[in-house]
XYZ file of C-alpha atoms in Angstrom:
693
model
C -130.869 -181.160 -24.101
C -127.825 -183.004 -25.271
C -124.608 -181.050 -25.083
C -124.125 -177.493 -24.205
C -124.351 -174.349 -26.355
C -120.990 -173.077 -27.608
C -119.853 -169.859 -25.906
C -119.846 -168.229 -29.289
C -123.591 -168.695 -29.680
C -124.254 -167.718 -26.016
C -122.472 -164.482 -26.680
C -124.311 -163.866 -29.932
C -127.666 -164.600 -28.276
C -126.958 -162.126 -25.461
C -125.872 -159.565 -28.038
C -129.049 -160.135 -30.008
C -131.239 -159.480 -26.977
C -129.264 -156.335 -26.157
C -129.336 -155.123 -29.751
C -133.051 -155.854 -30.080
C -133.830 -153.693 -27.026
C -131.686 -150.841 -28.367
C -133.538 -150.968 -31.652
C -136.871 -150.676 -29.916
C -137.133 -146.938 -30.695
C -136.874 -147.494 -34.431
C -139.428 -150.356 -34.172
C -141.921 -148.154 -32.318
C -141.269 -145.210 -34.672
C -142.181 -147.450 -37.691
C -145.202 -148.933 -35.896
C -146.633 -145.475 -34.909
C -146.143 -144.186 -38.450
C -148.209 -147.153 -39.744
C -150.694 -146.615 -36.972
C -151.208 -142.974 -37.661
C -151.941 -143.870 -41.366
C -154.117 -147.016 -40.896
C -156.095 -146.395 -37.786
C -157.958 -143.227 -38.942
C -159.093 -145.293 -41.941
C -160.121 -148.200 -39.728
C -162.084 -145.815 -37.546
C -163.906 -144.343 -40.463
C -165.032 -147.787 -41.541
C -166.600 -148.667 -38.183
C -170.385 -148.737 -38.019
C -170.415 -148.408 -34.169
C -170.493 -144.719 -33.700
C -169.216 -144.888 -30.125
C -166.346 -147.111 -31.005
C -165.400 -144.886 -33.973
C -165.189 -141.930 -31.736
C -163.080 -143.806 -29.121
C -160.663 -145.047 -31.764
C -160.368 -141.552 -33.240
C -159.564 -140.136 -29.804
C -156.890 -142.809 -29.207
C -155.280 -141.910 -32.516
C -155.161 -138.246 -31.611
C -153.541 -138.932 -28.258
C -151.146 -141.256 -30.064
C -150.180 -138.490 -32.456
C -149.570 -136.157 -29.542
C -147.410 -138.604 -27.567
C -145.597 -140.433 -30.287
C -142.088 -139.179 -29.466
C -142.536 -139.960 -25.829
C -143.664 -143.483 -26.695
C -140.679 -143.854 -29.034
C -138.227 -142.825 -26.428
C -139.770 -145.007 -23.686
C -140.144 -148.226 -25.670
C -136.576 -149.544 -25.478
C -136.675 -149.534 -21.720
C -140.035 -151.224 -21.666
C -138.696 -153.933 -23.981
C -135.597 -154.328 -21.826
C -137.681 -154.671 -18.680
C -139.970 -157.348 -20.237
C -136.894 -159.247 -21.658
C -135.441 -159.371 -18.165
C -138.761 -160.677 -16.736
C -139.017 -163.263 -19.468
C -135.447 -164.432 -18.872
C -136.086 -164.752 -15.156
C -139.140 -166.921 -15.859
C -141.586 -164.250 -14.528
C -145.120 -165.647 -14.700
C -146.307 -162.032 -15.121
C -149.362 -160.334 -13.620
C -151.760 -161.520 -16.341
C -153.011 -164.943 -17.581
C -152.263 -166.377 -14.149
C -154.518 -169.166 -12.812
C -154.654 -167.893 -9.322
C -155.433 -164.250 -10.252
C -158.640 -165.218 -12.046
C -160.863 -164.829 -8.996
C -159.398 -161.354 -8.239
C -159.898 -159.837 -11.655
C -162.435 -157.101 -12.059
C -164.341 -156.367 -15.298
C -161.775 -153.843 -16.568
C -158.930 -156.240 -15.822
C -160.802 -159.045 -17.566
C -161.128 -156.857 -20.694
C -157.491 -155.882 -20.570
C -156.429 -159.530 -20.418
C -158.782 -160.328 -23.260
C -157.210 -157.559 -25.365
C -153.712 -158.892 -24.511
C -154.542 -162.494 -25.453
C -156.147 -161.325 -28.681
C -153.126 -159.138 -29.589
C -150.717 -161.912 -28.789
C -152.601 -164.293 -31.062
C -152.759 -161.832 -33.908
C -149.133 -160.756 -33.766
C -147.839 -164.318 -33.520
C -149.977 -165.420 -36.451
C -148.645 -162.481 -38.588
C -144.971 -163.399 -37.920
C -145.332 -167.164 -37.664
C -142.996 -168.128 -40.631
C -140.120 -165.903 -39.335
C -140.777 -166.909 -35.738
C -140.678 -170.629 -36.651
C -137.345 -170.100 -38.447
C -135.885 -168.332 -35.405
C -137.134 -170.986 -33.020
C -135.688 -173.738 -35.171
C -132.328 -171.845 -35.084
C -132.411 -171.539 -31.288
C -132.917 -175.311 -31.091
C -130.056 -176.056 -33.551
C -127.708 -173.794 -31.617
C -128.849 -175.383 -28.262
C -129.907 -172.040 -26.900
C -133.228 -173.196 -25.563
C -134.146 -176.335 -23.548
C -135.180 -179.378 -25.529
C -138.958 -179.248 -26.171
C -139.253 -175.605 -25.056
C -138.257 -173.586 -28.171
C -141.180 -171.174 -27.505
C -139.862 -170.099 -24.029
C -137.355 -167.623 -25.337
C -137.510 -163.948 -24.304
C -138.009 -162.586 -27.742
C -141.319 -164.341 -28.319
C -144.275 -162.123 -29.616
C -145.979 -162.287 -26.237
C -143.092 -160.331 -24.712
C -143.423 -157.581 -27.285
C -147.179 -157.309 -26.599
C -146.436 -157.076 -22.883
C -144.013 -154.324 -23.605
C -146.699 -152.304 -25.472
C -148.965 -152.997 -22.589
C -146.341 -151.797 -20.099
C -145.854 -148.632 -22.200
C -149.601 -147.888 -22.259
C -150.128 -148.622 -18.646
C -147.460 -146.204 -17.632
C -148.724 -143.392 -20.014
C -150.921 -140.656 -18.561
C -153.873 -141.574 -20.797
C -157.443 -142.749 -20.160
C -158.251 -146.469 -19.941
C -160.220 -146.257 -23.182
C -157.204 -144.918 -25.054
C -154.818 -147.415 -23.355
C -157.105 -150.299 -24.322
C -157.218 -149.288 -27.975
C -153.513 -148.936 -28.124
C -153.071 -152.452 -26.852
C -155.674 -153.759 -29.304
C -154.141 -152.258 -32.433
C -150.431 -151.377 -32.002
C -148.991 -154.924 -31.596
C -150.343 -156.194 -34.952
C -149.012 -153.030 -36.636
C -145.466 -153.869 -35.594
C -145.555 -157.249 -37.322
C -143.539 -156.248 -40.427
C -140.550 -154.935 -38.392
C -140.791 -157.849 -36.020
C -140.693 -160.346 -38.817
C -137.630 -158.725 -40.173
C -136.037 -158.710 -36.771
C -136.684 -162.471 -36.379
C -135.314 -163.178 -39.872
C -132.141 -161.223 -39.256
C -131.599 -162.836 -35.866
C -132.108 -166.295 -37.231
C -129.473 -165.582 -39.871
C -127.090 -164.230 -37.259
C -127.480 -167.219 -34.902
C -127.650 -170.001 -37.501
C -124.961 -172.607 -36.749
C -122.530 -172.659 -39.608
C -122.211 -176.408 -39.620
C -125.949 -177.057 -39.304
C -126.893 -179.590 -42.102
C -130.577 -179.550 -41.165
C -132.861 -177.697 -38.891
C -134.887 -179.608 -36.353
C -138.542 -178.863 -35.903
C -139.715 -177.653 -32.549
C -142.551 -179.439 -30.855
C -146.245 -178.550 -31.193
C -147.051 -175.086 -30.002
C -149.054 -174.622 -26.791
C -151.971 -173.300 -28.727
C -152.206 -176.583 -30.566
C -152.314 -178.462 -27.189
C -154.892 -175.984 -25.926
C -157.355 -176.842 -28.673
C -157.945 -180.265 -27.016
C -160.246 -178.544 -24.522
C -163.182 -176.133 -24.738
C -162.679 -174.728 -21.246
C -163.499 -171.064 -20.995
C -162.564 -168.290 -18.584
C -166.188 -167.806 -17.472
C -166.335 -171.442 -16.366
C -162.924 -171.440 -14.787
C -163.728 -168.354 -12.696
C -166.869 -170.049 -11.423
C -164.597 -172.765 -10.098
C -162.211 -170.272 -8.479
C -164.871 -168.116 -6.795
C -166.088 -168.569 -3.204
C -164.560 -169.954 -0.049
C -163.263 -173.551 -0.563
C -163.640 -174.328 3.135
C -167.311 -173.174 3.209
C -167.927 -175.008 -0.040
C -166.610 -178.281 1.436
C -168.700 -177.864 4.511
C -171.793 -177.348 2.460
C -170.915 -180.312 0.365
C -170.652 -182.560 3.455
C -174.004 -181.311 4.722
C -175.863 -181.592 1.449
C -174.146 -184.529 -0.039
C -173.025 -182.542 -3.088
C -169.940 -180.457 -3.731
C -171.621 -177.467 -5.395
C -175.150 -176.331 -5.931
C -176.617 -176.216 -9.442
C -175.376 -173.178 -11.338
C -175.546 -171.858 -14.812
C -172.894 -173.843 -16.507
C -171.972 -174.762 -20.210
C -170.779 -178.219 -20.651
C -167.062 -178.474 -21.430
C -166.362 -182.201 -21.528
C -167.127 -184.493 -24.454
C -169.184 -186.949 -22.421
C -172.602 -185.991 -21.149
C -172.901 -185.429 -17.427
C -174.891 -188.172 -15.728
C -176.248 -188.201 -12.218
C -175.532 -191.390 -10.186
C -176.452 -192.362 -6.638
C -173.582 -194.506 -5.414
C -170.233 -192.713 -5.359
C -168.554 -196.009 -4.261
C -168.491 -196.999 -7.933
C -165.486 -194.612 -8.189
C -163.527 -196.954 -5.918
C -164.480 -199.939 -8.128
C -163.370 -197.981 -11.158
C -159.869 -197.366 -9.663
C -159.497 -201.107 -8.832
C -160.696 -202.025 -12.323
C -158.151 -199.548 -13.815
C -155.316 -201.164 -11.820
C -156.364 -204.662 -12.719
C -156.719 -203.725 -16.401
C -153.289 -202.113 -16.445
C -151.755 -205.238 -14.889
C -153.585 -207.626 -17.287
C -153.018 -205.577 -20.467
C -149.479 -204.201 -20.603
C -149.012 -201.414 -23.064
C -152.679 -200.136 -23.004
C -152.308 -197.818 -19.994
C -153.235 -194.731 -22.134
C -156.507 -196.407 -23.332
C -157.296 -197.581 -19.809
C -156.724 -194.052 -18.447
C -159.012 -192.453 -21.008
C -161.653 -195.008 -20.186
C -161.235 -194.131 -16.501
C -161.630 -190.419 -17.230
C -164.825 -191.144 -19.155
C -166.198 -193.149 -16.366
C -165.494 -190.474 -13.861
C -167.155 -187.876 -16.013
C -170.311 -190.045 -16.024
C -169.963 -190.272 -12.135
C -169.920 -186.425 -11.725
C -172.964 -185.249 -9.744
C -172.490 -181.563 -10.444
C -171.184 -179.470 -13.342
C -168.412 -178.066 -11.163
C -167.116 -181.605 -10.542
C -166.896 -182.139 -14.304
C -165.004 -178.926 -14.624
C -162.631 -180.017 -11.875
C -161.914 -183.183 -13.807
C -161.155 -181.116 -16.904
C -158.748 -178.824 -15.126
C -156.952 -181.737 -13.431
C -156.554 -183.456 -16.845
C -155.160 -180.316 -18.474
C -152.838 -179.594 -15.524
C -151.363 -183.127 -15.777
C -151.096 -182.872 -19.509
C -149.073 -179.673 -19.195
C -146.876 -181.196 -16.473
C -146.237 -184.345 -18.513
C -145.145 -182.201 -21.505
C -142.815 -179.926 -19.481
C -139.232 -180.386 -20.829
C -137.718 -179.296 -17.479
C -139.045 -182.555 -15.887
C -136.969 -185.707 -16.686
C -138.844 -188.455 -18.580
C -139.193 -190.781 -15.577
C -140.799 -187.920 -13.513
C -143.181 -187.011 -16.433
C -144.188 -190.665 -16.603
C -144.801 -190.762 -12.765
C -146.864 -187.563 -12.980
C -149.177 -189.346 -15.437
C -149.609 -192.137 -12.965
C -150.857 -189.728 -10.401
C -153.717 -188.515 -12.567
C -156.256 -191.213 -11.497
C -156.199 -190.412 -7.759
C -156.193 -186.706 -8.594
C -159.217 -187.123 -10.873
C -160.891 -189.086 -8.061
C -160.168 -186.291 -5.690
C -161.621 -183.765 -8.169
C -165.091 -185.304 -7.632
C -164.949 -184.792 -3.835
C -163.040 -181.515 -3.878
C -163.031 -179.904 -7.367
C -161.092 -176.782 -6.210
C -158.123 -178.549 -4.535
C -155.695 -177.335 -7.166
C -156.607 -173.640 -6.305
C -155.669 -174.121 -2.694
C -151.844 -173.956 -2.377
C -152.027 -175.655 1.104
C -154.049 -178.583 -0.024
C -152.076 -181.906 0.483
C -152.580 -182.948 -3.131
C -151.287 -179.634 -4.434
C -148.335 -179.734 -2.107
C -147.515 -183.301 -3.006
C -147.547 -182.565 -6.682
C -145.468 -179.434 -6.199
C -142.883 -181.273 -3.934
C -142.478 -184.037 -6.597
C -141.985 -181.777 -9.516
C -139.881 -179.159 -7.784
C -137.622 -181.647 -6.046
C -136.980 -183.432 -9.300
C -135.564 -180.337 -10.808
C -132.400 -180.927 -8.684
C -131.269 -183.379 -11.369
C -130.517 -182.611 -15.041
C -130.084 -186.243 -16.043
C -131.565 -189.571 -14.837
C -127.887 -190.850 -14.760
C -126.805 -188.435 -12.046
C -126.100 -189.802 -8.558
C -129.045 -189.871 -6.249
C -131.774 -189.758 -8.866
C -132.558 -193.566 -8.873
C -133.049 -193.394 -5.086
C -135.282 -190.326 -5.508
C -137.420 -192.104 -8.169
C -137.756 -195.138 -5.810
C -139.197 -192.962 -3.099
C -141.623 -191.298 -5.592
C -142.761 -194.711 -6.966
C -143.508 -195.929 -3.469
C -145.578 -192.877 -2.689
C -147.316 -193.170 -6.075
C -148.162 -196.893 -5.522
C -149.635 -196.013 -2.156
C -151.851 -193.430 -3.747
C -153.054 -195.817 -6.423
C -153.771 -198.455 -3.897
C -155.667 -196.199 -1.517
C -159.458 -196.120 -1.793
C -160.128 -192.821 0.061
C -161.393 -190.010 -2.170
C -160.326 -187.280 0.238
C -157.050 -185.481 0.960
C -155.881 -188.003 3.694
C -154.004 -190.369 1.302
C -152.173 -187.418 -0.153
C -151.252 -186.080 3.319
C -149.848 -189.517 4.216
C -147.844 -189.714 0.939
C -146.497 -186.304 1.387
C -145.234 -186.963 4.944
C -143.752 -190.279 3.952
C -141.986 -188.691 1.081
C -140.538 -185.816 3.127
C -139.370 -188.301 5.798
C -137.658 -190.327 3.133
C -135.868 -187.347 1.757
C -134.844 -186.116 5.215
C -133.516 -189.593 6.103
C -131.581 -189.844 2.834
C -129.818 -186.496 3.300
C -129.238 -185.694 7.026
C -125.686 -184.697 6.242
C -126.798 -182.384 3.513
C -129.303 -180.712 5.866
C -126.551 -180.215 8.503
C -124.210 -178.851 5.853
C -126.836 -176.307 4.674
C -127.496 -175.173 8.219
C -123.838 -174.773 9.092
C -123.201 -172.956 5.760
C -126.106 -170.501 6.418
C -124.848 -169.846 9.959
C -121.361 -169.117 8.521
C -122.739 -166.782 5.804
C -124.952 -164.880 8.230
C -122.100 -164.397 10.590
C -119.949 -163.168 7.651
C -122.550 -160.713 6.402
C -123.068 -159.243 9.819
C -119.315 -158.756 10.178
C -119.016 -157.253 6.695
C -121.808 -154.828 7.251
C -120.345 -153.700 10.611
C -116.875 -153.534 9.063
C -118.107 -151.228 6.327
C -119.468 -148.917 9.062
C -116.327 -149.100 11.027
C -114.210 -148.254 7.951
C -116.355 -145.146 7.252
C -115.837 -144.049 10.852
C -112.054 -144.452 10.655
C -111.872 -142.426 7.411
C -113.668 -139.538 9.199
C -111.011 -139.292 11.918
C -108.818 -136.227 11.819
C -105.531 -138.162 11.936
C -106.684 -140.115 8.915
C -106.594 -137.130 6.642
C -102.848 -137.171 6.031
C -102.340 -140.984 6.143
C -101.016 -142.909 3.093
C -103.582 -144.710 1.049
C -101.998 -148.083 1.751
C -102.369 -147.664 5.461
C -105.979 -146.645 4.998
C -106.565 -149.717 2.828
C -105.463 -151.944 5.768
C -107.450 -150.178 8.369
C -110.696 -150.043 6.293
C -110.143 -153.517 5.001
C -108.910 -156.424 7.203
C -108.614 -154.350 10.383
C -112.179 -153.136 10.133
C -113.220 -156.728 10.140
C -111.138 -157.315 13.290
C -112.795 -154.387 14.965
C -116.188 -155.684 13.800
C -115.604 -159.170 14.965
C -114.487 -157.884 18.410
C -117.653 -155.882 18.750
C -119.869 -158.825 17.730
C -118.281 -161.220 20.177
C -117.947 -158.778 23.091
C -120.278 -159.722 25.945
C -118.835 -157.334 28.458
C -119.669 -154.119 26.542
C -116.106 -152.943 26.593
C -115.153 -149.548 25.193
C -112.353 -151.063 23.025
C -112.774 -154.841 22.848
C -109.343 -156.490 22.534
C -107.673 -153.188 22.421
C -107.882 -153.201 18.624
C -109.089 -149.663 18.454
C -105.711 -148.536 19.955
C -104.043 -150.366 17.073
C -105.914 -148.259 14.505
C -104.767 -145.010 16.207
C -101.212 -146.286 16.467
C -101.092 -147.325 12.807
C -102.314 -143.798 11.705
C -99.702 -142.089 13.839
C -96.872 -144.377 12.807
C -97.152 -143.781 9.071
C -97.062 -140.040 9.287
C -93.840 -138.066 9.608
C -95.327 -135.433 12.046
C -96.741 -138.125 14.353
C -94.499 -141.146 14.033
C -92.088 -140.152 16.783
C -94.813 -140.328 19.423
C -95.394 -144.016 18.850
C -91.864 -145.137 17.923
C -91.484 -147.298 21.123
C -94.876 -149.071 20.673
C -94.050 -150.875 17.454
C -93.519 -154.325 19.027
C -96.753 -154.151 20.948
C -98.615 -152.952 17.820
C -97.213 -155.820 15.658
C -98.185 -158.418 18.342
C -101.682 -156.932 18.548
C -102.088 -156.873 14.773
C -101.120 -160.618 14.547
C -103.562 -161.353 17.462
C -106.400 -159.370 15.811
C -105.964 -160.870 12.297
C -105.821 -164.355 13.770
C -109.147 -163.727 15.465
C -110.803 -163.565 12.039
C -108.705 -166.508 10.634
C -106.835 -164.167 8.349
C -104.231 -165.999 6.292
C -100.692 -165.797 7.842
C -99.066 -165.022 4.501
C -101.432 -162.034 3.971
C -100.836 -160.935 7.494
C -97.028 -160.882 6.953
C -97.425 -158.802 3.742
C -99.439 -156.176 5.516
C -96.837 -156.068 8.344
C -94.046 -155.562 5.843
C -95.998 -152.787 4.147
C -96.729 -151.002 7.454
C -93.077 -151.304 8.417
C -92.067 -149.740 5.189
C -94.461 -146.907 5.670
C -93.333 -146.403 9.269
C -89.647 -146.315 8.118
C -90.591 -143.790 5.406
C -92.273 -141.563 7.910
C -89.297 -141.743 10.431
C -86.712 -141.074 7.709
C -88.804 -138.230 6.146
C -87.096 -138.967 2.714
C -88.950 -139.535 -0.564
C -89.790 -143.123 -1.112
C -89.719 -145.073 -4.324
C -93.294 -145.435 -5.632
C -92.195 -148.659 -7.304
C -90.970 -150.184 -4.011
C -94.194 -149.269 -2.244
C -96.239 -150.743 -5.118
C -94.254 -154.034 -4.790
C -94.767 -154.202 -1.055
C -98.423 -153.225 -1.052
C -100.771 -155.607 0.697
C -103.637 -157.591 -0.659
C -106.378 -155.581 -2.383
C -109.375 -154.920 -0.212
C -112.617 -156.543 -1.360
C -116.156 -155.461 -0.731
C -117.045 -158.752 1.037
C -114.587 -160.970 2.933
C -115.023 -164.401 4.504
C -112.671 -166.239 6.874
C -111.122 -169.465 5.500
C -113.381 -171.568 7.791
C -116.482 -169.694 6.576
C -115.320 -170.236 3.018
C -114.942 -173.997 3.668
C -118.255 -174.375 5.408
C -120.231 -172.517 2.699
C -118.384 -173.672 -0.369
C -117.331 -170.144 -1.115
C -116.445 -169.139 -4.726
C -113.818 -166.317 -4.510
C -114.304 -163.032 -6.364
C -111.719 -163.792 -9.067
C -111.963 -162.955 -12.757
C -113.495 -165.718 -14.868
C -111.689 -166.711 -18.033
C -113.528 -165.776 -21.222
C -113.385 -167.504 -24.567
C -110.914 -165.830 -26.849
C -112.285 -162.749 -28.493
C -115.309 -162.580 -26.202
C -116.004 -159.642 -23.841
C -118.613 -159.484 -21.101
C -122.058 -158.520 -21.978
C -124.478 -156.596 -19.724
C -126.443 -158.805 -17.329
C -129.264 -160.728 -18.909
C -130.657 -162.026 -15.685
C -130.458 -159.410 -12.807
C -129.727 -160.827 -9.436
C -132.854 -159.286 -7.963
C -134.887 -161.494 -10.391
C -133.224 -164.707 -9.187
C -135.436 -165.658 -6.325
C -134.764 -168.124 -3.562
C -135.951 -171.549 -4.721
C -134.858 -171.016 -8.304
C -133.030 -173.856 -10.105
C -130.099 -172.814 -12.197
C -127.274 -174.472 -14.134
C -123.858 -173.088 -13.158
C -120.818 -173.386 -15.573
C -117.849 -174.819 -13.763
C -115.940 -176.944 -16.233
C -119.299 -178.254 -17.281
C -122.900 -177.386 -16.495
C -124.052 -178.355 -12.983
C -127.486 -178.150 -11.548
C -127.860 -176.120 -8.294
C -130.754 -174.494 -6.396
C -130.588 -170.996 -4.921
C -131.568 -171.967 -1.317
C -130.524 -168.920 0.638
C -129.829 -165.142 0.095
C -128.571 -162.948 2.850
C -130.964 -160.380 4.338
C -128.971 -157.565 2.791
C -128.415 -159.334 -0.586
C -124.604 -159.477 -0.163
C -124.195 -163.314 -0.208
C -126.000 -166.139 -1.976
C -125.852 -169.865 -1.346
C -126.660 -172.688 -3.840
C -127.253 -176.347 -2.928
C -127.099 -179.370 -5.295
C -128.902 -182.698 -5.115
C -126.136 -184.260 -2.984
C -126.507 -181.641 -0.361
C -123.230 -179.734 -1.247
C -123.218 -175.984 -0.916
C -121.665 -173.259 -3.102
C -121.809 -169.611 -1.998
C -120.718 -166.296 -3.587
C -121.029 -162.664 -3.339
C -123.361 -160.432 -5.321
C -120.455 -159.219 -7.331
C -119.437 -162.820 -8.266
C -122.957 -163.730 -9.170
C -123.315 -160.569 -11.251
C -120.095 -161.547 -13.061
C -121.190 -165.069 -13.721
C -124.557 -163.852 -14.998
C -122.965 -161.267 -17.399
C -120.697 -164.032 -18.771
C -123.447 -166.510 -19.511
C -122.199 -168.869 -16.792
C -125.645 -169.124 -15.127
C -128.495 -170.585 -16.980
C -132.032 -170.358 -15.464
C -133.940 -173.629 -15.273
C -136.947 -172.598 -13.255
C -137.822 -169.478 -11.247
C -141.351 -170.516 -10.267
C -143.039 -173.693 -9.192
C -143.713 -176.035 -12.044
C -147.250 -176.727 -10.964
C -148.103 -173.042 -11.012
C -146.845 -172.874 -14.563
C -149.052 -175.823 -15.507
C -152.088 -174.074 -14.065
C -151.255 -170.855 -15.759
C -151.287 -172.824 -19.025
C -154.752 -174.037 -18.198
C -155.775 -170.357 -17.742
C -154.237 -169.413 -21.087
C -156.140 -172.190 -22.819
C -159.310 -170.898 -21.216
C -158.565 -167.330 -22.357
C -157.917 -168.457 -25.935
C -161.110 -170.385 -25.978
C -163.088 -167.527 -24.516
C -162.012 -165.306 -27.468
């Protein structure tokens, strides 16, 4: 995507999502009113007596629970919006879940797919207008206008969530999911139209057209869920062993042909190697005709397939590669290279048709490493990307030159690729390891400091102490005590004597106790300097705290009213929930918890991407002057600290509070929360579901 969305449109977009969720009650109220009027008539017109009775029962339960559904729908919407923003693949229409689905789950998924298609068709004009507007305002990635969280599928999932959490029978739930989504089409269409009007750029002379919808791409195959499940069932290892013993990958099974070419039995599998060589020679001899050559290669392999499952494997590989090659998150050179890998993957599909369903298979891992690693760059012009592409091209050339039809060539290419990346970034790896060590150390100290601070507040002498003194003791001094305990190897009762300082401070700032420690001030000041130095506390901040404690001590000794204004001026640094020493900040690229500037007139919106949905491994764009690509590579065990790494190996860390703040201000833009290959296979499953209906 060229350029970045203006903050004005980012704020409007977040406001639209928030407002849409809050309006969910009215949307559900109108939907239920329409359902209670239309569904009894629909039931009366059914010839199937059983289905007529079931639909009538569903309507009666709907009538009884309508207010509960109205009240609960906004939260269901908000939850699904959050999952959609976070890139959640969901628990349905997933490639890997196919083999685990029971009959009832299969029926539920079929209902969901059917409802999604019906609702999208009913609101298509308004939806297209909204998606065009999102592209014009640069609010969705280029080529991915249909990935926004307000798409019809998310509304259907919200209805499904509402039904699933309602105490009703499966039969009632299923009929709600079948009928309610389409009945909300009029309100959803008006919502889309109003949102498009609200988001439309004022200076937009023309509206770009989004690319072809996924359903249009899916129509290129006739793959069905029944056939895809056959491929997913069984133990791949046992299947491979049987194939080696019997000379075939799968036994004959009931199978409907899904590829255009007829399946032909051949005796000599070595012809496949000849086909690969012919393909390479043809590509070299006829520049510009690679697409035609590749299609001829696919057709030749289809004729080489011995078993129907082999042909199905070829079909799934082709669809998977087509989805990856169309993924806008991958840069054009990477998409072109993925297309080059299709021939050896197709070849592998003849020997091992289920390699794509085994996450540990070398071919699956190689494809995943290539696509995921490439997300570290947002532009081909960024430093490091040309070297990255060189390593990919070498691995690809090795695959294309190899004549083996098993996983060995992919394993070799994967190891070579990983070695090249490790060799190219040894400093980056060391930086990450050092940063993680610093952050783990900081989190351990912070957690212990929190506990120490609570213990100090429970002490009897703390009850009458000034708030400023308690802020010092539960803030920086609690970290001193925690650091002393963590580094104490001798199991001392008071490591460093820093516990004595806490008691002395509490006594020195209270008029009734200050006289008892008046002669210990010099020793206390020396010990405070020593303790704060042990956690690399800044000398200037140390001096401010000492000035404040001295003022409180003088106040206690004089027993005269103090000026609140003077105490406010001398007050030490504010305590923060998480604190890092300067060296830890440097080693981890720490971003301090300071307020971020907002555009004039803008106020923070509620989080649109909760931290708990930002998983380790996710790629994001962070706003820091301009958009920069980073990967979340580490989160502390207790979720207090997060570390991001960029393609050059640099690190940036921040607290949960800072990350929440950036999320709420639109300064974090999700690129990918899940492996790209998984998404491509899920798209194959969606195509099979649609064809099955």
